[in-house]
mmCIF file of C-alpha atoms in Angstrom:
data_model
loop_
_atom_site.group_PDB
_atom_site.id
_atom_site.type_symbol
_atom_site.label_atom_id
_atom_site.label_comp_id
_atom_site.label_asym_id
_atom_site.label_seq_id
_atom_site.Cartn_x
_atom_site.Cartn_y
_atom_site.Cartn_z
ATOM 1 C CA MET A 12 -6.493 76.528 73.204
ATOM 2 C CA SER A 13 -4.231 74.058 75.349
ATOM 3 C CA LYS A 14 -4.858 72.055 72.568
ATOM 4 C CA SER A 15 -3.408 74.528 70.341
ATOM 5 C CA ILE A 16 -0.204 75.093 72.411
ATOM 6 C CA GLY A 17 0.559 71.674 72.684
ATOM 7 C CA PHE A 18 0.520 71.550 69.122
ATOM 8 C CA LEU A 19 2.794 74.728 67.919
ATOM 9 C CA GLY A 20 4.721 73.509 71.344
ATOM 10 C CA LEU A 21 5.244 69.483 69.351
ATOM 11 C CA SER A 22 5.889 71.733 66.243
ATOM 12 C CA LEU A 23 8.702 73.704 67.797
ATOM 13 C CA ILE A 24 10.419 71.375 69.197
ATOM 14 C CA LEU A 25 10.308 69.027 65.830
ATOM 15 C CA SER A 26 10.782 72.046 63.675
ATOM 16 C CA MET A 27 14.211 72.824 66.262
ATOM 17 C CA GLY A 28 15.445 69.647 66.875
ATOM 18 C CA PRO A 29 18.115 69.349 63.960
ATOM 19 C CA VAL A 30 18.897 72.356 65.512
ATOM 20 C CA LEU A 31 19.178 71.637 68.712
ATOM 21 C CA GLN A 32 21.242 68.302 68.217
ATOM 22 C CA GLY A 33 24.055 70.591 65.644
ATOM 23 C CA ILE A 34 22.316 69.666 61.734
ATOM 24 C CA SER A 35 21.850 72.381 59.787
ATOM 25 C CA LEU A 36 18.636 71.151 57.478
ATOM 26 C CA ALA A 37 20.189 74.245 54.606
ATOM 27 C CA GLN A 38 23.929 71.899 54.850
ATOM 28 C CA PRO A 39 23.879 68.915 52.493
ATOM 29 C CA ALA A 40 25.440 65.785 53.610
ATOM 30 C CA PRO A 41 29.100 65.729 52.546
ATOM 31 C CA ALA A 42 29.471 63.947 49.297
ATOM 32 C CA LYS A 43 30.075 59.670 49.993
ATOM 33 C CA ASP A 44 32.768 59.960 46.747
ATOM 34 C CA SER A 45 34.965 62.188 48.008
ATOM 35 C CA LYS A 46 37.264 60.124 50.292
ATOM 36 C CA ALA A 47 37.125 57.976 47.062
ATOM 37 C CA THR A 48 38.650 60.797 44.811
ATOM 38 C CA LYS A 49 41.021 61.328 47.214
ATOM 39 C CA SER A 50 42.508 58.267 46.944
ATOM 40 C CA SER A 51 42.462 57.103 43.542
ATOM 41 C CA SER A 52 44.416 60.489 43.115
ATOM 42 C CA ALA A 53 46.864 60.421 45.898
ATOM 43 C CA LYS A 54 47.465 56.639 44.288
ATOM 44 C CA ALA A 55 48.259 58.508 40.791
ATOM 45 C CA SER A 56 50.727 60.731 42.352
ATOM 46 C CA GLU A 57 52.590 58.120 44.370
ATOM 47 C CA GLU A 58 52.665 55.637 41.544
ATOM 48 C CA THR A 59 55.965 57.353 39.703
ATOM 49 C CA PRO A 60 56.400 56.334 35.868
ATOM 50 C CA ALA A 61 58.699 53.598 34.281
ATOM 51 C CA PRO A 62 62.011 53.855 33.689
ATOM 52 C CA SER A 63 62.801 53.995 30.343
ATOM 53 C CA ASP A 64 65.812 51.671 29.565
ATOM 54 C CA LYS A 65 68.194 54.279 28.892
ATOM 55 C CA GLU A 66 67.882 55.898 32.659
ATOM 56 C CA ILE A 67 67.699 51.339 34.162
ATOM 57 C CA ALA A 68 71.243 51.461 32.128
ATOM 58 C CA ASP A 69 72.817 54.548 33.118
ATOM 59 C CA ALA A 70 71.324 53.697 37.067
ATOM 60 C CA LYS A 71 73.265 50.624 36.816
ATOM 61 C CA GLU A 72 76.446 52.386 35.419
ATOM 62 C CA LYS A 73 76.031 54.443 38.271
ATOM 63 C CA GLY A 74 75.715 52.063 40.784
ATOM 64 C CA MET A 75 71.955 53.089 41.812
ATOM 65 C CA VAL A 76 69.361 50.269 43.775
ATOM 66 C CA TRP A 77 66.561 50.380 42.917
ATOM 67 C CA VAL A 78 64.481 50.673 45.417
ATOM 68 C CA ASN A 79 60.367 49.156 45.824
ATOM 69 C CA LEU A 80 58.695 52.122 47.688
ATOM 70 C CA SER A 81 55.482 49.387 48.123
ATOM 71 C CA SER A 82 58.485 46.819 49.887
ATOM 72 C CA LYS A 83 60.696 48.598 50.885
ATOM 73 C CA ILE A 84 63.467 46.741 49.142
ATOM 74 C CA TYR A 85 65.908 47.386 47.345
ATOM 75 C CA HIS A 86 67.575 45.208 43.910
ATOM 76 C CA LYS A 87 70.532 45.876 42.897
ATOM 77 C CA GLU A 88 70.166 43.748 39.159
ATOM 78 C CA GLY A 89 67.511 41.140 37.830
ATOM 79 C CA LYS A 90 63.747 40.715 37.014
ATOM 80 C CA PHE A 91 62.709 43.990 39.157
ATOM 81 C CA TYR A 92 65.316 45.984 38.372
ATOM 82 C CA GLY A 93 63.985 49.253 37.355
ATOM 83 C CA LYS A 94 60.385 47.114 36.685
ATOM 84 C CA THR A 95 58.987 47.992 40.150
ATOM 85 C CA LYS A 96 55.191 50.114 40.049
ATOM 86 C CA ARG A 97 56.097 52.277 42.468
ATOM 87 C CA GLY A 98 59.916 52.640 43.008
ATOM 88 C CA LYS A 99 62.782 55.383 42.684
ATOM 89 C CA PHE A 100 66.692 55.138 41.933
ATOM 90 C CA MET A 101 69.079 55.716 44.910
ATOM 91 C CA SER A 102 72.145 55.195 46.483
ATOM 92 C CA GLU A 103 72.751 51.897 48.132
ATOM 93 C CA ASP A 104 73.862 54.345 51.233
ATOM 94 C CA ASP A 105 70.270 56.125 51.131
ATOM 95 C CA ALA A 106 69.137 53.421 50.525
ATOM 96 C CA LYS A 107 70.034 51.544 53.550
ATOM 97 C CA LYS A 108 69.629 55.101 56.377
ATOM 98 C CA ALA A 109 66.300 55.124 54.604
ATOM 99 C CA GLY A 110 65.324 52.209 56.130
ATOM 100 C CA TYR A 111 65.402 49.579 52.534
ATOM 101 C CA ARG A 112 66.610 46.372 52.946
ATOM 102 C CA GLU A 113 68.455 43.760 49.942
ATOM 103 C CA ALA A 114 66.897 41.700 47.801
ATOM 104 C CA LYS A 115 67.309 38.134 48.527
ATOM 105 C CA THR A 116 68.851 37.508 44.928
ATOM 106 C CA GLU A 117 67.554 34.384 42.545
ATOM 107 C CA THR A 118 70.672 32.675 42.260
ATOM 108 C CA ALA A 119 71.131 32.140 46.130
ATOM 109 C CA SER A 120 66.950 30.942 46.097
ATOM 110 C CA LYS A 121 67.146 29.249 43.643
ATOM 111 C CA THR A 122 70.431 27.133 45.386
ATOM 112 C CA ASN A 123 68.350 26.154 48.115
ATOM 113 C CA SER A 124 65.905 25.708 47.002
ATOM 114 C CA LYS A 125 68.306 22.751 44.343
ATOM 115 C CA ALA A 126 69.582 21.846 47.800
ATOM 116 C CA ALA A 127 66.368 21.044 49.962
ATOM 117 C CA ALA A 128 65.778 19.286 46.839
ATOM 118 C CA THR A 129 68.373 16.697 47.188
ATOM 119 C CA LYS A 130 67.763 16.466 51.039
ATOM 120 C CA GLN A 131 64.135 15.021 50.094
ATOM 121 C CA LYS A 132 65.461 12.599 47.780
#
């Protein structure tokens, strides 16, 4: 009889263990790819469609800058103007107020590299 009671007690403890720990046996564990689904949809919404050549020309005409949302740098002209994956057009004042900084110009970097090359000779 004491063995039966012991067995019953042990069965009760084993079956109630998960419930006492706050784990319900009826609920499935959350899917591991739910985070991946959220992040992929978030990335898709963060990327902006590439502006057309006409939109780029219109923005240049209006004096707008292209803000690279990833690097926090804005471009007034050059090869990255309107070309980065995550970006948008805005006025230069708005870009500065939002904390973006101006990109270094390509001509300045070329001049600096030429000056450094002549110093080495």
